[in-house]
PDB file of C-alpha atoms in Angstrom:
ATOM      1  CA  UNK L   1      14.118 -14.585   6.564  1.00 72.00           C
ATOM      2  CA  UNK L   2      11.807 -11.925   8.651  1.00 82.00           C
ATOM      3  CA  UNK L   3       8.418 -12.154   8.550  1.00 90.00           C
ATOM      4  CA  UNK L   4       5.468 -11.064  10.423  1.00 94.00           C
ATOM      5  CA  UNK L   5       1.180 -12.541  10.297  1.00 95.00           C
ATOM      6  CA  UNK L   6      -1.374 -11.759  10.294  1.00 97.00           C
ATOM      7  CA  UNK L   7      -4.873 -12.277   9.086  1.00 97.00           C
ATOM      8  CA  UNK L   8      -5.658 -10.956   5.752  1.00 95.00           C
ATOM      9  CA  UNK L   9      -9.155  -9.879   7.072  1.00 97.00           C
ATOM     10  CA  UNK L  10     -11.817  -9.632  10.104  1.00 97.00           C
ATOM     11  CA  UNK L  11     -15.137  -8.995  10.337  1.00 97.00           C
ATOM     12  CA  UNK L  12     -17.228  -7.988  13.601  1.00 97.00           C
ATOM     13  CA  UNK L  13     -20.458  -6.530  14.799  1.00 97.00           C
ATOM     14  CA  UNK L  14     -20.687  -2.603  15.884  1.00 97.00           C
ATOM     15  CA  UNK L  15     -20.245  -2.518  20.024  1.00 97.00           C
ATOM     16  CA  UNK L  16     -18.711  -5.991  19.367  1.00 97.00           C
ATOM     17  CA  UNK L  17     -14.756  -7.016  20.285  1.00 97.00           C
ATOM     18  CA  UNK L  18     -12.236  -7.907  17.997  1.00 98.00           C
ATOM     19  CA  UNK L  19      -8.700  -9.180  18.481  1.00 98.00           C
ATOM     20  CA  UNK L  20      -6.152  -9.300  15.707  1.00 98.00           C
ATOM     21  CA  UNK L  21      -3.581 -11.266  16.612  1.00 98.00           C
ATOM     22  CA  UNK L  22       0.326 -10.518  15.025  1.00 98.00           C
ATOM     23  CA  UNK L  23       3.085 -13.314  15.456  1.00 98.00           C
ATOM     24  CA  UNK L  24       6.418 -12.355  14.252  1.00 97.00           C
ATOM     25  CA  UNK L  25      10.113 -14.058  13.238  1.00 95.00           C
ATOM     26  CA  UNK L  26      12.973 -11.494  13.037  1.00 92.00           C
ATOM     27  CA  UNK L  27      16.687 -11.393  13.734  1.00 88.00           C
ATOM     28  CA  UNK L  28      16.708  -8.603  16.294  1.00 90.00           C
ATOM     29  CA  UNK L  29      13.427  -7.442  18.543  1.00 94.00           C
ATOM     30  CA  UNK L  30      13.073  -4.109  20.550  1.00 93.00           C
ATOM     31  CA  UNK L  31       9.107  -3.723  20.160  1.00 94.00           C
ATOM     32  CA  UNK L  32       5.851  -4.158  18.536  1.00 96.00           C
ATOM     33  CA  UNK L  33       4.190  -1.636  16.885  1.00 96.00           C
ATOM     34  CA  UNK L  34       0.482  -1.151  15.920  1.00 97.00           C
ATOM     35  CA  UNK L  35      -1.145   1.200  13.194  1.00 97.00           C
ATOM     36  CA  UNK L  36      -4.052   2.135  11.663  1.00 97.00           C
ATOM     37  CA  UNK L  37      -4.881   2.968   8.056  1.00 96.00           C
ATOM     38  CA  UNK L  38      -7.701   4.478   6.550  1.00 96.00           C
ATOM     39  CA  UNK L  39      -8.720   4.171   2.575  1.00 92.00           C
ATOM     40  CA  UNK L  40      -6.899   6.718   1.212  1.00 89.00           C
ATOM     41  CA  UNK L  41      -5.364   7.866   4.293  1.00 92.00           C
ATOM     42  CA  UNK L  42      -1.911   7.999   6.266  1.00 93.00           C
ATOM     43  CA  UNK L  43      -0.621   5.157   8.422  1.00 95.00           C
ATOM     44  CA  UNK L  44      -0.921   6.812  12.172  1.00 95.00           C
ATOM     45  CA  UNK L  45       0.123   4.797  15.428  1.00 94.00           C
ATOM     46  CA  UNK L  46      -2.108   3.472  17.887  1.00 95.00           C
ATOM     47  CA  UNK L  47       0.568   1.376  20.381  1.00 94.00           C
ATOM     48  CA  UNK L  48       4.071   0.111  21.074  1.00 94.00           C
ATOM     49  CA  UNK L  49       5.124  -2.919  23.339  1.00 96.00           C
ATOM     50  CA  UNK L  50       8.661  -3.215  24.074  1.00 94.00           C
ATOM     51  CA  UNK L  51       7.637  -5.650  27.655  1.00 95.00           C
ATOM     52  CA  UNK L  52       5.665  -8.702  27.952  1.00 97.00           C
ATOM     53  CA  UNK L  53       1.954  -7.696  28.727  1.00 97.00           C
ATOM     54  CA  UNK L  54      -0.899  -5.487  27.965  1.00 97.00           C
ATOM     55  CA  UNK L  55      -1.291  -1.823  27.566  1.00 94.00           C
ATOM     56  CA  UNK L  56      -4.370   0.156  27.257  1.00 93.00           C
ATOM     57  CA  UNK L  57      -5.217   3.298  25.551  1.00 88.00           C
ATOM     58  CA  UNK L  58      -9.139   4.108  25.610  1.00 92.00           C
ATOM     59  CA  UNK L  59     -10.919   1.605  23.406  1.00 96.00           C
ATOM     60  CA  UNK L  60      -7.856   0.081  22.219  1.00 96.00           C
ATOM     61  CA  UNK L  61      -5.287  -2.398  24.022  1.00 97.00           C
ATOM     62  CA  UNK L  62      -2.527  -4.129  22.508  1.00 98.00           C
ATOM     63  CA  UNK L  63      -0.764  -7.442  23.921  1.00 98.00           C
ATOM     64  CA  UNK L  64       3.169  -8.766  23.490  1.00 98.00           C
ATOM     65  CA  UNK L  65       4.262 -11.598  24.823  1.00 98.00           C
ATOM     66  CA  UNK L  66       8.107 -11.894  23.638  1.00 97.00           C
ATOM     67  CA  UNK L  67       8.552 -15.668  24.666  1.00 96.00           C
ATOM     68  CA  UNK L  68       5.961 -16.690  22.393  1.00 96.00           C
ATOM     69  CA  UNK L  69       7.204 -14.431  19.481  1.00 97.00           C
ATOM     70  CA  UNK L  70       3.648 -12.690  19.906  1.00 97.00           C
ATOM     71  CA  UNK L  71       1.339  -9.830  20.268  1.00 98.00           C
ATOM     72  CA  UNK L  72      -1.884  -8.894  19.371  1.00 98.00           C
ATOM     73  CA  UNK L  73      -4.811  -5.786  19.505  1.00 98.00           C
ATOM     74  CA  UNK L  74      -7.486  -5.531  21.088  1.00 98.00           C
ATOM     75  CA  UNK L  75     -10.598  -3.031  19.880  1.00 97.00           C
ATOM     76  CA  UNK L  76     -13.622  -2.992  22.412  1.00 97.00           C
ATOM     77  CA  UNK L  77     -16.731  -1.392  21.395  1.00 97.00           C
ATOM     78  CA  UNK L  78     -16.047  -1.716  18.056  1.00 97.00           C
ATOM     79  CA  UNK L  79     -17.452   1.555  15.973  1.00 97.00           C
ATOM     80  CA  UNK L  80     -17.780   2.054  12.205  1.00 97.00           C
ATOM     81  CA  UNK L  81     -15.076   4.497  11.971  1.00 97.00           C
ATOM     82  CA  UNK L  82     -12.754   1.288  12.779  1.00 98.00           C
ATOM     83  CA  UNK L  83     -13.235  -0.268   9.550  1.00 98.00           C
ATOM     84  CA  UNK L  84      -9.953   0.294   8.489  1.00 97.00           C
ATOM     85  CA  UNK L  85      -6.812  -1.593   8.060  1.00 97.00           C
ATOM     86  CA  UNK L  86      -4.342  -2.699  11.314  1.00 98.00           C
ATOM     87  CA  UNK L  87      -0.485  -3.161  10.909  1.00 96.00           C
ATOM     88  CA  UNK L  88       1.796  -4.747  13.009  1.00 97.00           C
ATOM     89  CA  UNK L  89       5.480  -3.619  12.690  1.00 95.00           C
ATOM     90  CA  UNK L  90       8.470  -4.861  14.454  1.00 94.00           C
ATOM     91  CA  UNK L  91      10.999  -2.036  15.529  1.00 92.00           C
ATOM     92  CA  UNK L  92      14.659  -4.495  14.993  1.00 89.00           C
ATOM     93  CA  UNK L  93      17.077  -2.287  16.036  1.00 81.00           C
ATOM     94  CA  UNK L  94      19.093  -0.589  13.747  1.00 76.00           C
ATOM     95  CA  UNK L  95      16.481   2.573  13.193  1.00 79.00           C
ATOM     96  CA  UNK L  96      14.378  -0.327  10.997  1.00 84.00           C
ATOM     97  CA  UNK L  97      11.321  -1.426  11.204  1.00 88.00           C
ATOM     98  CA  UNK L  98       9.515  -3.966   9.451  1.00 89.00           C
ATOM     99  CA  UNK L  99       5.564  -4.125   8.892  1.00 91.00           C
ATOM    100  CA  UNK L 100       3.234  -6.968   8.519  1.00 93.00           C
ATOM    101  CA  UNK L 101       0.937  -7.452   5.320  1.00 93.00           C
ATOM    102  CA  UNK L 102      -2.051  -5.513   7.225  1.00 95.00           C
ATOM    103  CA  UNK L 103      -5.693  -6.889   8.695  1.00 97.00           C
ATOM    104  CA  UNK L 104      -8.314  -5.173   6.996  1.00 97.00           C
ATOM    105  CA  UNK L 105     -10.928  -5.021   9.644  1.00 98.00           C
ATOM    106  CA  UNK L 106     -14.954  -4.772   8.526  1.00 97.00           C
ATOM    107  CA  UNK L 107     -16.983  -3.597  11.165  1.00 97.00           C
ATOM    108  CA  UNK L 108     -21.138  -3.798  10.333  1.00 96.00           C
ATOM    109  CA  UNK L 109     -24.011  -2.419  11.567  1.00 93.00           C
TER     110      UNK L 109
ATOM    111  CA  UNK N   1       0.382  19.758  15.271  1.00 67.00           C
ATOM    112  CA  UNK N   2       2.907  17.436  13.745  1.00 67.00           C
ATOM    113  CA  UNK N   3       3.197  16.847   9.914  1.00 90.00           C
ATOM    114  CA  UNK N   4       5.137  14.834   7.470  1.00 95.00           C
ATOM    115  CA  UNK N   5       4.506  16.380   3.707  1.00 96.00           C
ATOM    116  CA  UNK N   6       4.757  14.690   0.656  1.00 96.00           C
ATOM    117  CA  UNK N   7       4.692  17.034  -2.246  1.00 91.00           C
ATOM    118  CA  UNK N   8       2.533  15.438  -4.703  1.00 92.00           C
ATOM    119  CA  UNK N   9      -0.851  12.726  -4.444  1.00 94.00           C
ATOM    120  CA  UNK N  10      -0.736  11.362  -7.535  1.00 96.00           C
ATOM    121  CA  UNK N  11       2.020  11.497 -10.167  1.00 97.00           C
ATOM    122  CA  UNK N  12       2.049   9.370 -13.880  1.00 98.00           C
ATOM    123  CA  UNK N  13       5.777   9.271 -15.831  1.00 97.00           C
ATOM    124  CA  UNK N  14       6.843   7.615 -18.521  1.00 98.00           C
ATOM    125  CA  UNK N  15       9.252   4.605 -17.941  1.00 98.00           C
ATOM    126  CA  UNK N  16      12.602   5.751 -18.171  1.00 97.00           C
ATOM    127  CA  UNK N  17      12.131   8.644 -16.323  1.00 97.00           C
ATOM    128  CA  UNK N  18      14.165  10.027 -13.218  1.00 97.00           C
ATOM    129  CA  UNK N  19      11.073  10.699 -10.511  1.00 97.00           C
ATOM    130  CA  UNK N  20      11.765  12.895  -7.664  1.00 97.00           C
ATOM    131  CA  UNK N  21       9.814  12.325  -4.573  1.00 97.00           C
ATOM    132  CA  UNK N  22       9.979  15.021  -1.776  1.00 97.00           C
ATOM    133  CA  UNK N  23       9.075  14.721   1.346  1.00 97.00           C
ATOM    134  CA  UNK N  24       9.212  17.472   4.548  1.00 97.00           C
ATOM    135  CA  UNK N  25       8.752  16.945   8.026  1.00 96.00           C
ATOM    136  CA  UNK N  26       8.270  19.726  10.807  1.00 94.00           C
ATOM    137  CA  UNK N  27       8.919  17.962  13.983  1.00 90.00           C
ATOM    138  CA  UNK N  28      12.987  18.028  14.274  1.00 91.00           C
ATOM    139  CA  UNK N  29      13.592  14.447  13.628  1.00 91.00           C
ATOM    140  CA  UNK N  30      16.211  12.374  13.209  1.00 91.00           C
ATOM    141  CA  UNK N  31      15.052   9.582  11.295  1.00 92.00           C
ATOM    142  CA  UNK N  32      13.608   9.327   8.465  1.00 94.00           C
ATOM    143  CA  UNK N  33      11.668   6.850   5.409  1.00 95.00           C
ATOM    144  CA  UNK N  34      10.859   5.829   2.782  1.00 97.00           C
ATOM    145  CA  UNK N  35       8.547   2.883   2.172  1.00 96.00           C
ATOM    146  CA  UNK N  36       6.616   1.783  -0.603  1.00 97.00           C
ATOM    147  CA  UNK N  37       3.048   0.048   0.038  1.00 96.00           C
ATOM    148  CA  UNK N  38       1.322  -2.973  -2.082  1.00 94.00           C
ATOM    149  CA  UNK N  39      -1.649  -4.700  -1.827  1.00 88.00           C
ATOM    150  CA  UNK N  40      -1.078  -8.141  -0.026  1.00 85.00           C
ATOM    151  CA  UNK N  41       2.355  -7.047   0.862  1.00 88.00           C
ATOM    152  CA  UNK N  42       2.346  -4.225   3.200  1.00 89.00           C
ATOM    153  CA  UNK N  43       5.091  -1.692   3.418  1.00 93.00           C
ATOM    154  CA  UNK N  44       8.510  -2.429   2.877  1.00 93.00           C
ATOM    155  CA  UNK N  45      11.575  -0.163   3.868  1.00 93.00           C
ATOM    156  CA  UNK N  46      13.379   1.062   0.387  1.00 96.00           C
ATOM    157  CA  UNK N  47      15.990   3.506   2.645  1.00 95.00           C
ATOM    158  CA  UNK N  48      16.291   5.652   5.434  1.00 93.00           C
ATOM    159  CA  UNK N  49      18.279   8.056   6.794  1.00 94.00           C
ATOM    160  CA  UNK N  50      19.040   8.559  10.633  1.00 91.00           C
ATOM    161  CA  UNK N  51      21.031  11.939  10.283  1.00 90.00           C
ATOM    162  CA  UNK N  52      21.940  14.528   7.447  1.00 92.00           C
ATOM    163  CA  UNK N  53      23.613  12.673   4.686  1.00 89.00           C
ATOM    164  CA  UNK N  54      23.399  10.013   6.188  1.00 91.00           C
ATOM    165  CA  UNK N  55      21.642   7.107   4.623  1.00 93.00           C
ATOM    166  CA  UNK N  56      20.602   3.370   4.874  1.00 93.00           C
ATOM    167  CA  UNK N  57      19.572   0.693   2.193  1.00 93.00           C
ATOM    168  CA  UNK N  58      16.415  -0.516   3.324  1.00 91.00           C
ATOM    169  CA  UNK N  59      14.959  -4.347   2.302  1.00 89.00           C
ATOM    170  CA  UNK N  60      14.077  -3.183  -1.243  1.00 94.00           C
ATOM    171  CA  UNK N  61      16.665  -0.486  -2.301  1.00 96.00           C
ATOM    172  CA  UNK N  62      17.288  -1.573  -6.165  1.00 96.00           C
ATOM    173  CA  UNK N  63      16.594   1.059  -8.515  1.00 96.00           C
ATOM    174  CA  UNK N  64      16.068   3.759  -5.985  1.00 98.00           C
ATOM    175  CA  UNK N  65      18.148   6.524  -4.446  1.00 97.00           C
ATOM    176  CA  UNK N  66      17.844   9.017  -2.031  1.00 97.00           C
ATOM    177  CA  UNK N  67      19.102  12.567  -0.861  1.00 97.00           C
ATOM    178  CA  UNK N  68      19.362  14.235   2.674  1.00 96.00           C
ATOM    179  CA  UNK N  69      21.125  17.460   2.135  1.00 94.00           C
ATOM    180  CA  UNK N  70      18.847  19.372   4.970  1.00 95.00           C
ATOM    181  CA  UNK N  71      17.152  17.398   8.280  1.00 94.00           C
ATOM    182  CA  UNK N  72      13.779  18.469   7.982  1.00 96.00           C
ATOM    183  CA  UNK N  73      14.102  16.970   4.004  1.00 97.00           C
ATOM    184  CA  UNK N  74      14.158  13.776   2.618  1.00 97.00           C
ATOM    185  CA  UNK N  75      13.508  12.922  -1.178  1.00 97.00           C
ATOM    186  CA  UNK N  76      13.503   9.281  -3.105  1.00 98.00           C
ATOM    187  CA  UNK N  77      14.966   8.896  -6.114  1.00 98.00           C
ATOM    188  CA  UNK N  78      13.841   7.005  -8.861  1.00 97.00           C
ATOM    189  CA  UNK N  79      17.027   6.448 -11.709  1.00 94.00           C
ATOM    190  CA  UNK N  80      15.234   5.088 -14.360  1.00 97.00           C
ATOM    191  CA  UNK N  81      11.285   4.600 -13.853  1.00 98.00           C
ATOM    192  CA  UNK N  82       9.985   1.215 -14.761  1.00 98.00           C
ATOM    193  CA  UNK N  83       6.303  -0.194 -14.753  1.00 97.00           C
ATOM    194  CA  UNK N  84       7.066  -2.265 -11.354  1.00 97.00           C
ATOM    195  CA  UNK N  85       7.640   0.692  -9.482  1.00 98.00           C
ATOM    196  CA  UNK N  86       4.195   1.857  -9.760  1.00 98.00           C
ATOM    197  CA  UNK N  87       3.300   1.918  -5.996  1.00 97.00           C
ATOM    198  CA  UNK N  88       1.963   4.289  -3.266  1.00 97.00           C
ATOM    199  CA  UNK N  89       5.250   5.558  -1.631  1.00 98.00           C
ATOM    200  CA  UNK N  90       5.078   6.820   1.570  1.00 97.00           C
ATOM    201  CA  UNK N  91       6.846   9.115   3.622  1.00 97.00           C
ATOM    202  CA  UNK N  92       8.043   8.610   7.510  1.00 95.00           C
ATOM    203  CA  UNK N  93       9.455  10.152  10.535  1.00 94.00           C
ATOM    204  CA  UNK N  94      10.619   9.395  13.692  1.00 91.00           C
ATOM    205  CA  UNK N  95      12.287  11.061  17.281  1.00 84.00           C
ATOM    206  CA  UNK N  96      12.834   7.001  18.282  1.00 77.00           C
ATOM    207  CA  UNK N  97      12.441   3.899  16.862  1.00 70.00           C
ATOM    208  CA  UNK N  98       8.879   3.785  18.166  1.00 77.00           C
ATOM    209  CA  UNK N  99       6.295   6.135  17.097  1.00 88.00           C
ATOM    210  CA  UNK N 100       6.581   7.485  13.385  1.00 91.00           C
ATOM    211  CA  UNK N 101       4.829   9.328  11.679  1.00 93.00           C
ATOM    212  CA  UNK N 102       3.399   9.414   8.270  1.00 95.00           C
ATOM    213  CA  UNK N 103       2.737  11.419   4.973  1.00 96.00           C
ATOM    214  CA  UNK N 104      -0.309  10.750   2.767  1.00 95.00           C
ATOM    215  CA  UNK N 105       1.340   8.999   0.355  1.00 96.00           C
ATOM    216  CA  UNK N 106       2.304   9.505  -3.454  1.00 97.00           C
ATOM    217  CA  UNK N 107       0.737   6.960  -5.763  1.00 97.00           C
ATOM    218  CA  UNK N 108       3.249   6.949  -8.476  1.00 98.00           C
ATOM    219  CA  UNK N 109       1.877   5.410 -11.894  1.00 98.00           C
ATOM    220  CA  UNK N 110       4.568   4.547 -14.301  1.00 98.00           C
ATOM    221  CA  UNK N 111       3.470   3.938 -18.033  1.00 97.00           C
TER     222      UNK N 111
END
């Protein structure tokens, strides 16, 4: 079967660092995904890997290393507005794309 | 600004009810979703559609349907409402297979 992990939860210090790591076992791979939900609110993306390595985007970088089946995100200077909950999500060709379970990420004062 | 709309929050039927669930998008694009989101489970595919009347079973199709008569409109069927399909459903778009883009979700409460 397909399935993607990661941690249920994290919890981290404001102006802290936090990785939340994704690993992933699928039939077909063109990229990982990351988003961001907010209680109550709409999934909206934050990064996509389709090559081994990391990208950055302000605050926020996000890792993939294919070999390893792998990727993970990276949030520096963690705020409170980042208390929310992370998806990975595995594009597998096909126009699908399957999502992991979600981290719920607690960030305090 | 772009914008995927789902017509309703919150909606509670009765089991045995057909359930319409619309859902409009503004941005011109080809693909579209629908997924359903649980606690513990994230969100799982139910179909999509990659063109106009066109249409895909997703990972958890049973006892859903769906209808793409116009691009910029894609609704989800439910036949026959049962308890187990109470769920937030949620609404997605796409240009690629990379970046999509999200309604705010309909919790549906079935009773």
């Amino acid at each position: 079967g397909q399935s993607l992990e990661q941690p249920s939860e994290v919890t981290a210090v404001e102006g802290a660092i936090v990785q939340i790591n994704c690993t992933y076992q699928t039939s077909g791979f063109y990229g990982l995904s990351w988003y961001q939900q907010h209680d109550g609110g709409a999934p909206t993306f934050l990064s996509y890997n389709a090559l081994d390595g990391l990208e950055e985007t302000g605050r926020f970088s996000s890792f993939l290393s294919r070999s390893d089946s792998y990727g993970y995100l990276l949030l520096q200077e963690l705020q409170m507005k980042d208390s929310a909950s992370y998806f990975c999500a595995v594009s597998t060709g096909g126009f699908k794309t399957i999502f992991g379970a979600g981290t719920r990420l607690f960030v305090k004062a | 600004d772009v914008k995927v709309t789902q017509s309703s929050r919150y909606l509670v039927k009765r089991t045995g009810e057909k359930v319409f669930l619309e859902c409009v998008q503004d941005m011109d694009h080809e693909n579209m979703f629908w997924y359903r989101q649980d606690p513990g489970l994230g969100l799982r595919l139910i179909y999509f559609s990659y063109d106009v009347k066109m249409k895909e079973k997703g990972d958890i199709p049973e006892g859903y349907s769906v209808s793409r008569e116009k691009k910029e409109r894609f609704s989800l069927i439910l036949e026959s409402a049962s308890t187990n399909q109470t769920s937030m459903y949620l609404c997605a778009s796409s240009l690629k297979n990379t970046e999509a883009f999200f309604g705010q979700g309909t919790r549906l409460t079935v009773v």
